[in-house]
PDB file of C-alpha atoms in Angstrom:
ATOM      1  CA  UNK A   1     -65.059   4.276 189.618  1.00 50.00           C
ATOM      2  CA  UNK A   2     -66.742   0.958 188.981  1.00 48.00           C
ATOM      3  CA  UNK A   3     -69.743   2.710 187.474  1.00 52.00           C
ATOM      4  CA  UNK A   4     -67.448   4.618 185.102  1.00 52.00           C
ATOM      5  CA  UNK A   5     -65.805   1.366 184.002  1.00 46.00           C
ATOM      6  CA  UNK A   6     -69.171  -0.256 183.431  1.00 49.00           C
ATOM      7  CA  UNK A   7     -70.350   2.751 181.430  1.00 45.00           C
ATOM      8  CA  UNK A   8     -67.148   2.751 179.363  1.00 51.00           C
ATOM      9  CA  UNK A   9     -67.502  -0.962 178.637  1.00 49.00           C
ATOM     10  CA  UNK A  10     -71.129  -0.515 177.682  1.00 47.00           C
ATOM     11  CA  UNK A  11     -70.290   2.310 175.296  1.00 46.00           C
ATOM     12  CA  UNK A  12     -67.502   0.230 173.725  1.00 50.00           C
ATOM     13  CA  UNK A  13     -69.857  -2.684 173.261  1.00 46.00           C
ATOM     14  CA  UNK A  14     -72.472  -0.460 171.617  1.00 44.00           C
ATOM     15  CA  UNK A  15     -69.846   0.976 169.250  1.00 44.00           C
ATOM     16  CA  UNK A  16     -68.661  -2.516 168.267  1.00 44.00           C
ATOM     17  CA  UNK A  17     -72.227  -3.672 167.668  1.00 45.00           C
ATOM     18  CA  UNK A  18     -73.046  -0.599 165.572  1.00 44.00           C
ATOM     19  CA  UNK A  19     -69.817  -0.941 163.596  1.00 46.00           C
ATOM     20  CA  UNK A  20     -70.367  -4.659 162.993  1.00 46.00           C
ATOM     21  CA  UNK A  21     -73.911  -3.961 161.890  1.00 48.00           C
ATOM     22  CA  UNK A  22     -72.788  -1.310 159.411  1.00 49.00           C
ATOM     23  CA  UNK A  23     -69.979  -3.476 157.994  1.00 49.00           C
ATOM     24  CA  UNK A  24     -71.974  -6.673 157.992  1.00 59.00           C
ATOM     25  CA  UNK A  25     -72.377  -7.120 154.220  1.00 61.00           C
ATOM     26  CA  UNK A  26     -69.543  -5.028 152.850  1.00 82.00           C
ATOM     27  CA  UNK A  27     -68.056  -6.606 149.700  1.00 85.00           C
ATOM     28  CA  UNK A  28     -64.280  -6.865 149.790  1.00 86.00           C
ATOM     29  CA  UNK A  29     -63.618  -8.598 146.434  1.00 90.00           C
ATOM     30  CA  UNK A  30     -65.411  -9.855 143.337  1.00 92.00           C
ATOM     31  CA  UNK A  31     -63.780 -12.233 140.882  1.00 93.00           C
ATOM     32  CA  UNK A  32     -65.120 -13.877 137.708  1.00 96.00           C
ATOM     33  CA  UNK A  33     -64.370 -17.314 136.322  1.00 96.00           C
ATOM     34  CA  UNK A  34     -63.387 -15.651 133.034  1.00 96.00           C
ATOM     35  CA  UNK A  35     -62.530 -12.199 131.758  1.00 96.00           C
ATOM     36  CA  UNK A  36     -63.194 -12.898 128.067  1.00 97.00           C
ATOM     37  CA  UNK A  37     -65.777 -14.984 126.242  1.00 97.00           C
ATOM     38  CA  UNK A  38     -66.302 -15.824 122.563  1.00 96.00           C
ATOM     39  CA  UNK A  39     -69.788 -16.618 121.282  1.00 96.00           C
ATOM     40  CA  UNK A  40     -71.620 -17.237 118.037  1.00 96.00           C
ATOM     41  CA  UNK A  41     -74.988 -15.513 117.631  1.00 96.00           C
ATOM     42  CA  UNK A  42     -77.551 -17.583 119.520  1.00 92.00           C
ATOM     43  CA  UNK A  43     -74.941 -19.312 121.691  1.00 93.00           C
ATOM     44  CA  UNK A  44     -74.908 -18.921 125.474  1.00 94.00           C
ATOM     45  CA  UNK A  45     -72.220 -18.858 128.131  1.00 96.00           C
ATOM     46  CA  UNK A  46     -72.369 -18.669 131.923  1.00 97.00           C
ATOM     47  CA  UNK A  47     -70.162 -16.203 133.749  1.00 97.00           C
ATOM     48  CA  UNK A  48     -69.768 -17.052 137.417  1.00 96.00           C
ATOM     49  CA  UNK A  49     -68.864 -14.550 140.116  1.00 92.00           C
ATOM     50  CA  UNK A  50     -67.215 -15.187 143.480  1.00 91.00           C
ATOM     51  CA  UNK A  51     -67.563 -12.687 146.333  1.00 88.00           C
ATOM     52  CA  UNK A  52     -65.777 -12.172 149.607  1.00 86.00           C
ATOM     53  CA  UNK A  53     -67.288  -9.930 152.232  1.00 80.00           C
ATOM     54  CA  UNK A  54     -67.248  -9.004 155.863  1.00 81.00           C
ATOM     55  CA  UNK A  55     -70.724 -10.374 156.348  1.00 70.00           C
ATOM     56  CA  UNK A  56     -73.291 -12.742 154.925  1.00 69.00           C
ATOM     57  CA  UNK A  57     -72.454 -13.202 151.243  1.00 67.00           C
ATOM     58  CA  UNK A  58     -75.843 -14.783 150.560  1.00 70.00           C
ATOM     59  CA  UNK A  59     -77.574 -11.511 151.393  1.00 73.00           C
ATOM     60  CA  UNK A  60     -75.496  -9.377 149.021  1.00 81.00           C
ATOM     61  CA  UNK A  61     -77.385  -8.588 145.784  1.00 88.00           C
ATOM     62  CA  UNK A  62     -75.560  -8.748 142.455  1.00 91.00           C
ATOM     63  CA  UNK A  63     -76.543  -6.654 139.454  1.00 94.00           C
ATOM     64  CA  UNK A  64     -75.565  -7.935 135.989  1.00 97.00           C
ATOM     65  CA  UNK A  65     -75.526  -5.543 133.037  1.00 97.00           C
ATOM     66  CA  UNK A  66     -74.467  -5.474 129.381  1.00 98.00           C
ATOM     67  CA  UNK A  67     -72.900  -2.464 127.721  1.00 98.00           C
ATOM     68  CA  UNK A  68     -74.755  -3.305 124.499  1.00 98.00           C
ATOM     69  CA  UNK A  69     -77.792  -5.586 124.610  1.00 97.00           C
ATOM     70  CA  UNK A  70     -77.969  -5.667 120.798  1.00 97.00           C
ATOM     71  CA  UNK A  71     -74.690  -7.622 120.893  1.00 98.00           C
ATOM     72  CA  UNK A  72     -74.983  -9.634 124.111  1.00 98.00           C
ATOM     73  CA  UNK A  73     -77.621  -9.839 126.810  1.00 98.00           C
ATOM     74  CA  UNK A  74     -77.205 -11.206 130.313  1.00 98.00           C
ATOM     75  CA  UNK A  75     -79.599 -12.592 132.914  1.00 97.00           C
ATOM     76  CA  UNK A  76     -79.574 -12.017 136.677  1.00 95.00           C
ATOM     77  CA  UNK A  77     -77.746 -15.368 136.961  1.00 95.00           C
ATOM     78  CA  UNK A  78     -74.894 -14.328 134.644  1.00 96.00           C
ATOM     79  CA  UNK A  79     -76.075 -16.307 131.607  1.00 97.00           C
ATOM     80  CA  UNK A  80     -74.922 -14.452 128.491  1.00 98.00           C
ATOM     81  CA  UNK A  81     -76.503 -14.877 125.051  1.00 97.00           C
ATOM     82  CA  UNK A  82     -74.957 -13.682 121.791  1.00 97.00           C
ATOM     83  CA  UNK A  83     -77.411 -11.456 119.928  1.00 96.00           C
ATOM     84  CA  UNK A  84     -75.422  -9.690 117.214  1.00 96.00           C
ATOM     85  CA  UNK A  85     -71.883  -9.416 115.883  1.00 96.00           C
ATOM     86  CA  UNK A  86     -69.570  -7.187 117.908  1.00 97.00           C
ATOM     87  CA  UNK A  87     -68.124  -6.733 121.390  1.00 98.00           C
ATOM     88  CA  UNK A  88     -69.955  -6.033 124.624  1.00 98.00           C
ATOM     89  CA  UNK A  89     -68.837  -5.643 128.228  1.00 98.00           C
ATOM     90  CA  UNK A  90     -70.712  -7.778 130.741  1.00 98.00           C
ATOM     91  CA  UNK A  91     -70.415  -6.374 134.259  1.00 97.00           C
ATOM     92  CA  UNK A  92     -71.539  -7.442 137.707  1.00 96.00           C
ATOM     93  CA  UNK A  93     -71.778  -5.072 140.633  1.00 93.00           C
ATOM     94  CA  UNK A  94     -72.052  -6.036 144.284  1.00 89.00           C
ATOM     95  CA  UNK A  95     -71.807  -3.370 146.943  1.00 86.00           C
ATOM     96  CA  UNK A  96     -69.279  -0.827 145.719  1.00 86.00           C
ATOM     97  CA  UNK A  97     -67.289  -3.404 143.716  1.00 89.00           C
ATOM     98  CA  UNK A  98     -67.659  -4.003 139.953  1.00 94.00           C
ATOM     99  CA  UNK A  99     -65.872  -6.463 137.643  1.00 96.00           C
ATOM    100  CA  UNK A 100     -66.302  -7.101 133.933  1.00 97.00           C
ATOM    101  CA  UNK A 101     -65.935  -9.683 131.176  1.00 97.00           C
ATOM    102  CA  UNK A 102     -65.406  -8.802 127.515  1.00 98.00           C
ATOM    103  CA  UNK A 103     -67.731 -10.798 125.260  1.00 98.00           C
ATOM    104  CA  UNK A 104     -67.064 -11.055 121.523  1.00 98.00           C
ATOM    105  CA  UNK A 105     -69.915 -12.285 119.345  1.00 97.00           C
ATOM    106  CA  UNK A 106     -69.336 -13.563 115.817  1.00 96.00           C
ATOM    107  CA  UNK A 107     -71.855 -14.104 113.020  1.00 96.00           C
ATOM    108  CA  UNK A 108     -69.912 -16.629 110.973  1.00 96.00           C
ATOM    109  CA  UNK A 109     -68.397 -20.106 111.222  1.00 96.00           C
ATOM    110  CA  UNK A 110     -65.608 -21.301 108.938  1.00 97.00           C
ATOM    111  CA  UNK A 111     -65.342 -25.084 109.385  1.00 96.00           C
ATOM    112  CA  UNK A 112     -62.177 -27.000 108.531  1.00 96.00           C
ATOM    113  CA  UNK A 113     -63.691 -30.167 107.037  1.00 97.00           C
ATOM    114  CA  UNK A 114     -61.367 -32.886 105.742  1.00 97.00           C
ATOM    115  CA  UNK A 115     -63.485 -36.063 105.641  1.00 97.00           C
ATOM    116  CA  UNK A 116     -66.396 -36.834 103.357  1.00 97.00           C
ATOM    117  CA  UNK A 117     -68.987 -39.596 103.235  1.00 96.00           C
ATOM    118  CA  UNK A 118     -72.109 -39.965 101.102  1.00 96.00           C
ATOM    119  CA  UNK A 119     -75.098 -42.142 102.028  1.00 94.00           C
ATOM    120  CA  UNK A 120     -77.651 -43.134  99.383  1.00 94.00           C
ATOM    121  CA  UNK A 121     -81.298 -43.671 100.376  1.00 92.00           C
ATOM    122  CA  UNK A 122     -83.154 -43.968  97.085  1.00 92.00           C
ATOM    123  CA  UNK A 123     -86.519 -42.284  96.730  1.00 92.00           C
ATOM    124  CA  UNK A 124     -86.885 -41.776 100.489  1.00 87.00           C
ATOM    125  CA  UNK A 125     -89.706 -39.244 100.218  1.00 88.00           C
ATOM    126  CA  UNK A 126     -91.745 -41.201  97.667  1.00 90.00           C
ATOM    127  CA  UNK A 127     -91.398 -38.578  94.964  1.00 91.00           C
ATOM    128  CA  UNK A 128     -91.620 -40.913  91.967  1.00 91.00           C
ATOM    129  CA  UNK A 129     -94.251 -39.842  89.450  1.00 87.00           C
ATOM    130  CA  UNK A 130     -94.651 -42.663  86.928  1.00 79.00           C
ATOM    131  CA  UNK A 131     -96.997 -40.624  84.748  1.00 77.00           C
ATOM    132  CA  UNK A 132     -94.757 -37.588  84.327  1.00 81.00           C
ATOM    133  CA  UNK A 133     -91.503 -39.520  84.719  1.00 77.00           C
ATOM    134  CA  UNK A 134     -90.216 -37.321  87.540  1.00 88.00           C
ATOM    135  CA  UNK A 135     -88.922 -37.889  91.048  1.00 92.00           C
ATOM    136  CA  UNK A 136     -85.685 -37.756  93.010  1.00 95.00           C
ATOM    137  CA  UNK A 137     -83.251 -39.877  94.987  1.00 95.00           C
ATOM    138  CA  UNK A 138     -82.218 -38.779  98.466  1.00 94.00           C
ATOM    139  CA  UNK A 139     -78.708 -38.599  99.955  1.00 95.00           C
ATOM    140  CA  UNK A 140     -77.019 -37.555 103.154  1.00 94.00           C
ATOM    141  CA  UNK A 141     -73.571 -36.006 102.763  1.00 96.00           C
ATOM    142  CA  UNK A 142     -71.349 -35.946 105.867  1.00 96.00           C
ATOM    143  CA  UNK A 143     -68.412 -33.549 105.932  1.00 97.00           C
ATOM    144  CA  UNK A 144     -66.326 -33.679 109.100  1.00 96.00           C
ATOM    145  CA  UNK A 145     -63.120 -32.389 110.616  1.00 95.00           C
ATOM    146  CA  UNK A 146     -60.198 -34.677 111.375  1.00 94.00           C
ATOM    147  CA  UNK A 147     -61.172 -35.286 115.004  1.00 92.00           C
ATOM    148  CA  UNK A 148     -64.415 -37.070 114.105  1.00 93.00           C
ATOM    149  CA  UNK A 149     -64.684 -40.860 113.799  1.00 92.00           C
ATOM    150  CA  UNK A 150     -66.804 -41.350 110.672  1.00 92.00           C
ATOM    151  CA  UNK A 151     -67.946 -44.809 111.785  1.00 88.00           C
ATOM    152  CA  UNK A 152     -69.996 -43.455 114.692  1.00 85.00           C
ATOM    153  CA  UNK A 153     -69.692 -39.649 114.438  1.00 87.00           C
ATOM    154  CA  UNK A 154     -68.045 -39.488 117.852  1.00 87.00           C
ATOM    155  CA  UNK A 155     -65.034 -37.370 118.661  1.00 89.00           C
ATOM    156  CA  UNK A 156     -64.080 -33.738 118.914  1.00 90.00           C
ATOM    157  CA  UNK A 157     -64.534 -31.397 115.988  1.00 93.00           C
ATOM    158  CA  UNK A 158     -67.156 -30.302 113.497  1.00 95.00           C
ATOM    159  CA  UNK A 159     -69.729 -32.042 111.329  1.00 95.00           C
ATOM    160  CA  UNK A 160     -71.722 -30.561 108.481  1.00 97.00           C
ATOM    161  CA  UNK A 161     -74.675 -32.692 107.407  1.00 95.00           C
ATOM    162  CA  UNK A 162     -76.162 -31.944 104.014  1.00 97.00           C
ATOM    163  CA  UNK A 163     -79.304 -33.687 102.771  1.00 96.00           C
ATOM    164  CA  UNK A 164     -79.607 -33.441  99.011  1.00 97.00           C
ATOM    165  CA  UNK A 165     -81.741 -34.720  96.166  1.00 97.00           C
ATOM    166  CA  UNK A 166     -80.702 -35.912  92.700  1.00 97.00           C
ATOM    167  CA  UNK A 167     -82.493 -37.351  89.709  1.00 95.00           C
ATOM    168  CA  UNK A 168     -83.729 -40.945  89.939  1.00 94.00           C
ATOM    169  CA  UNK A 169     -81.018 -42.038  87.507  1.00 93.00           C
ATOM    170  CA  UNK A 170     -78.231 -41.129  89.969  1.00 95.00           C
ATOM    171  CA  UNK A 171     -77.568 -43.817  92.561  1.00 93.00           C
ATOM    172  CA  UNK A 172     -73.923 -43.633  93.555  1.00 91.00           C
ATOM    173  CA  UNK A 173     -72.590 -40.087  93.425  1.00 92.00           C
ATOM    174  CA  UNK A 174     -73.260 -36.359  93.610  1.00 96.00           C
ATOM    175  CA  UNK A 175     -73.819 -34.740  90.215  1.00 97.00           C
ATOM    176  CA  UNK A 176     -71.886 -31.526  89.681  1.00 98.00           C
ATOM    177  CA  UNK A 177     -73.882 -28.327  89.852  1.00 98.00           C
ATOM    178  CA  UNK A 178     -75.512 -25.905  92.270  1.00 98.00           C
ATOM    179  CA  UNK A 179     -77.873 -27.190  94.960  1.00 98.00           C
ATOM    180  CA  UNK A 180     -80.322 -24.689  96.477  1.00 98.00           C
ATOM    181  CA  UNK A 181     -82.076 -24.970  99.833  1.00 97.00           C
ATOM    182  CA  UNK A 182     -85.783 -25.735  99.688  1.00 95.00           C
ATOM    183  CA  UNK A 183     -88.163 -23.307 101.360  1.00 91.00           C
ATOM    184  CA  UNK A 184     -91.324 -25.402 101.346  1.00 90.00           C
ATOM    185  CA  UNK A 185     -91.432 -29.005 102.592  1.00 88.00           C
ATOM    186  CA  UNK A 186     -95.181 -29.404 102.238  1.00 87.00           C
ATOM    187  CA  UNK A 187     -95.130 -30.698  98.651  1.00 90.00           C
ATOM    188  CA  UNK A 188     -93.448 -33.847  97.398  1.00 90.00           C
ATOM    189  CA  UNK A 189     -92.689 -32.153  94.087  1.00 90.00           C
ATOM    190  CA  UNK A 190     -90.423 -29.689  95.884  1.00 93.00           C
ATOM    191  CA  UNK A 191     -88.004 -32.545  96.667  1.00 93.00           C
ATOM    192  CA  UNK A 192     -86.625 -32.160  93.169  1.00 95.00           C
ATOM    193  CA  UNK A 193     -83.109 -32.825  91.848  1.00 96.00           C
ATOM    194  CA  UNK A 194     -80.505 -30.243  92.867  1.00 97.00           C
ATOM    195  CA  UNK A 195     -82.330 -29.252  96.039  1.00 97.00           C
ATOM    196  CA  UNK A 196     -81.272 -29.334  99.692  1.00 97.00           C
ATOM    197  CA  UNK A 197     -83.522 -30.065 102.670  1.00 95.00           C
ATOM    198  CA  UNK A 198     -83.440 -27.442 105.463  1.00 96.00           C
ATOM    199  CA  UNK A 199     -82.746 -28.703 108.967  1.00 94.00           C
ATOM    200  CA  UNK A 200     -85.624 -29.414 111.303  1.00 86.00           C
ATOM    201  CA  UNK A 201     -86.504 -31.616 114.265  1.00 85.00           C
ATOM    202  CA  UNK A 202     -89.199 -34.230 113.757  1.00 78.00           C
ATOM    203  CA  UNK A 203     -92.066 -33.487 116.139  1.00 79.00           C
ATOM    204  CA  UNK A 204     -92.755 -37.193 116.732  1.00 80.00           C
ATOM    205  CA  UNK A 205     -89.282 -38.610 117.265  1.00 77.00           C
ATOM    206  CA  UNK A 206     -87.225 -35.548 118.178  1.00 79.00           C
ATOM    207  CA  UNK A 207     -84.578 -36.502 115.610  1.00 81.00           C
ATOM    208  CA  UNK A 208     -82.794 -33.775 113.626  1.00 84.00           C
ATOM    209  CA  UNK A 209     -83.269 -34.221 109.878  1.00 88.00           C
ATOM    210  CA  UNK A 210     -82.168 -32.247 106.847  1.00 93.00           C
ATOM    211  CA  UNK A 211     -79.058 -30.043 106.849  1.00 96.00           C
ATOM    212  CA  UNK A 212     -77.307 -29.439 110.196  1.00 95.00           C
ATOM    213  CA  UNK A 213     -74.089 -28.086 111.630  1.00 95.00           C
ATOM    214  CA  UNK A 214     -72.583 -29.629 114.775  1.00 94.00           C
ATOM    215  CA  UNK A 215     -69.508 -28.020 116.292  1.00 92.00           C
ATOM    216  CA  UNK A 216     -69.132 -24.594 117.894  1.00 90.00           C
ATOM    217  CA  UNK A 217     -72.915 -24.612 118.025  1.00 91.00           C
ATOM    218  CA  UNK A 218     -75.636 -27.081 117.119  1.00 90.00           C
ATOM    219  CA  UNK A 219     -77.795 -25.447 114.501  1.00 92.00           C
ATOM    220  CA  UNK A 220     -80.262 -26.438 111.785  1.00 94.00           C
ATOM    221  CA  UNK A 221     -79.282 -24.994 108.414  1.00 96.00           C
ATOM    222  CA  UNK A 222     -82.229 -23.041 107.053  1.00 95.00           C
ATOM    223  CA  UNK A 223     -80.970 -21.387 103.859  1.00 97.00           C
ATOM    224  CA  UNK A 224     -78.079 -21.235 101.419  1.00 97.00           C
ATOM    225  CA  UNK A 225     -76.596 -23.402  98.696  1.00 98.00           C
ATOM    226  CA  UNK A 226     -73.618 -25.501  97.681  1.00 98.00           C
ATOM    227  CA  UNK A 227     -71.716 -25.744  94.406  1.00 98.00           C
ATOM    228  CA  UNK A 228     -70.241 -29.150  93.502  1.00 98.00           C
ATOM    229  CA  UNK A 229     -67.442 -29.706  91.002  1.00 98.00           C
ATOM    230  CA  UNK A 230     -65.438 -32.852  90.398  1.00 97.00           C
ATOM    231  CA  UNK A 231     -62.150 -33.950  88.851  1.00 97.00           C
ATOM    232  CA  UNK A 232     -61.844 -37.731  88.656  1.00 95.00           C
ATOM    233  CA  UNK A 233     -62.598 -38.891  92.219  1.00 94.00           C
ATOM    234  CA  UNK A 234     -61.859 -35.593  93.917  1.00 97.00           C
ATOM    235  CA  UNK A 235     -64.772 -33.316  94.777  1.00 98.00           C
ATOM    236  CA  UNK A 236     -64.687 -29.601  95.434  1.00 98.00           C
ATOM    237  CA  UNK A 237     -67.730 -28.395  97.350  1.00 98.00           C
ATOM    238  CA  UNK A 238     -68.179 -24.705  98.042  1.00 98.00           C
ATOM    239  CA  UNK A 239     -70.961 -24.072 100.540  1.00 98.00           C
ATOM    240  CA  UNK A 240     -72.607 -20.984 101.970  1.00 98.00           C
ATOM    241  CA  UNK A 241     -75.261 -21.754 104.580  1.00 98.00           C
ATOM    242  CA  UNK A 242     -77.165 -19.793 107.222  1.00 97.00           C
ATOM    243  CA  UNK A 243     -78.852 -20.937 110.402  1.00 95.00           C
ATOM    244  CA  UNK A 244     -82.027 -19.499 111.934  1.00 91.00           C
ATOM    245  CA  UNK A 245     -80.044 -16.737 113.685  1.00 92.00           C
ATOM    246  CA  UNK A 246     -78.402 -15.638 110.449  1.00 93.00           C
ATOM    247  CA  UNK A 247     -75.044 -17.155 111.340  1.00 96.00           C
ATOM    248  CA  UNK A 248     -73.072 -17.813 108.168  1.00 97.00           C
ATOM    249  CA  UNK A 249     -71.530 -21.277 107.860  1.00 98.00           C
ATOM    250  CA  UNK A 250     -69.259 -21.327 104.833  1.00 98.00           C
ATOM    251  CA  UNK A 251     -66.171 -22.924 103.388  1.00 98.00           C
ATOM    252  CA  UNK A 252     -64.777 -25.357 100.843  1.00 98.00           C
ATOM    253  CA  UNK A 253     -64.407 -29.109 101.048  1.00 98.00           C
ATOM    254  CA  UNK A 254     -61.815 -30.599  98.712  1.00 98.00           C
ATOM    255  CA  UNK A 255     -61.195 -34.329  98.646  1.00 97.00           C
ATOM    256  CA  UNK A 256     -62.597 -37.789  98.088  1.00 97.00           C
ATOM    257  CA  UNK A 257     -66.046 -38.852  99.323  1.00 97.00           C
ATOM    258  CA  UNK A 258     -66.703 -42.404 100.474  1.00 95.00           C
ATOM    259  CA  UNK A 259     -69.973 -43.875  99.216  1.00 95.00           C
ATOM    260  CA  UNK A 260     -72.366 -45.993 101.334  1.00 92.00           C
ATOM    261  CA  UNK A 261     -75.661 -47.566 100.298  1.00 91.00           C
ATOM    262  CA  UNK A 262     -78.154 -46.822 103.058  1.00 87.00           C
ATOM    263  CA  UNK A 263     -80.842 -48.939 101.407  1.00 86.00           C
ATOM    264  CA  UNK A 264     -78.980 -52.113 102.347  1.00 80.00           C
ATOM    265  CA  UNK A 265     -79.759 -53.948 105.573  1.00 51.00           C
ATOM    266  CA  UNK A 266     -77.595 -53.571 108.666  1.00 41.00           C
ATOM    267  CA  UNK A 267     -76.271 -57.128 108.217  1.00 36.00           C
ATOM    268  CA  UNK A 268     -75.126 -56.317 104.712  1.00 36.00           C
ATOM    269  CA  UNK A 269     -73.489 -53.092 105.796  1.00 36.00           C
ATOM    270  CA  UNK A 270     -72.024 -54.494 109.041  1.00 33.00           C
ATOM    271  CA  UNK A 271     -71.650 -50.920 110.245  1.00 32.00           C
ATOM    272  CA  UNK A 272     -73.410 -47.581 110.547  1.00 32.00           C
ATOM    273  CA  UNK A 273     -75.884 -47.998 113.363  1.00 34.00           C
ATOM    274  CA  UNK A 274     -76.665 -44.298 113.165  1.00 36.00           C
ATOM    275  CA  UNK A 275     -79.498 -44.812 110.680  1.00 33.00           C
ATOM    276  CA  UNK A 276     -82.686 -46.825 110.771  1.00 33.00           C
ATOM    277  CA  UNK A 277     -84.884 -47.329 107.724  1.00 30.00           C
ATOM    278  CA  UNK A 278     -88.566 -46.713 108.164  1.00 27.00           C
ATOM    279  CA  UNK A 279     -91.686 -46.147 106.087  1.00 27.00           C
ATOM    280  CA  UNK A 280     -92.262 -42.429 105.788  1.00 28.00           C
ATOM    281  CA  UNK A 281     -94.787 -39.905 104.581  1.00 28.00           C
ATOM    282  CA  UNK A 282     -94.202 -36.428 103.181  1.00 25.00           C
ATOM    283  CA  UNK A 283     -92.919 -35.023 106.453  1.00 27.00           C
ATOM    284  CA  UNK A 284     -90.654 -37.896 107.474  1.00 28.00           C
ATOM    285  CA  UNK A 285     -87.378 -39.021 106.037  1.00 30.00           C
ATOM    286  CA  UNK A 286     -86.252 -42.646 105.725  1.00 31.00           C
ATOM    287  CA  UNK A 287     -83.385 -42.273 108.136  1.00 33.00           C
ATOM    288  CA  UNK A 288     -82.592 -40.806 111.492  1.00 35.00           C
ATOM    289  CA  UNK A 289     -79.399 -39.275 112.752  1.00 35.00           C
ATOM    290  CA  UNK A 290     -78.080 -40.461 116.086  1.00 32.00           C
ATOM    291  CA  UNK A 291     -76.701 -37.367 117.706  1.00 30.00           C
ATOM    292  CA  UNK A 292     -73.425 -37.398 119.596  1.00 25.00           C
TER     293      UNK A 292
END
């Protein structure tokens, strides 16, 4: 009788061990920190998963997939990148459980900009040609949404930075007309009136110069144009820009634009610590933008 009890106990123990071994890493639930995500092309987002299981969660592999990698791609860590306009389903599978997040990718940004400020920097690129009587003055135009403090560019919202060139005779305003983005920065003569400077990062200082958008994404503006009209002191600026990913940044600014002379010293201005004058060559501008 005792031997039968021992045998029965041994069999029960073996069954429990086998069962526990089989169920060790079974996934019971998977949850995500979000079920929808909105991205601009080139922007990334991280989707985080949480598992519960009957065993060691650390040993349970997770497989991330995208229903359309031409719209959104995902890494093995759940980092999603917008690739093209449209909607894709990002899924993660662990064990027999699968959960998904719907990712919408947009290819356009429509800023709501209500504040304007223009900074004058003179012939910052040294374009003056005394023999041919040509050259250009350089400006930085700041257009921002209502949540931005224009004194230091801090706050929550959007900022569109437009670097433009005018004739040497213009020192306090933006002439009306169409301004086209330059495609070649290698020649001083290309910094001509009615041109815009594409956004880039200086290799020496790391500062972003030229035309930039800060908001939903941070992106250098690489192509496009703006059309300026004016009635008394009210400007209307229609802009259509594109970043390196082809994202369209467009809209209309309508309102006054405050003028600041960036060629004055800091003591004369008593504000605007975001710029610092410096001697420059063809590839460097006479100001730097202090990023938020």
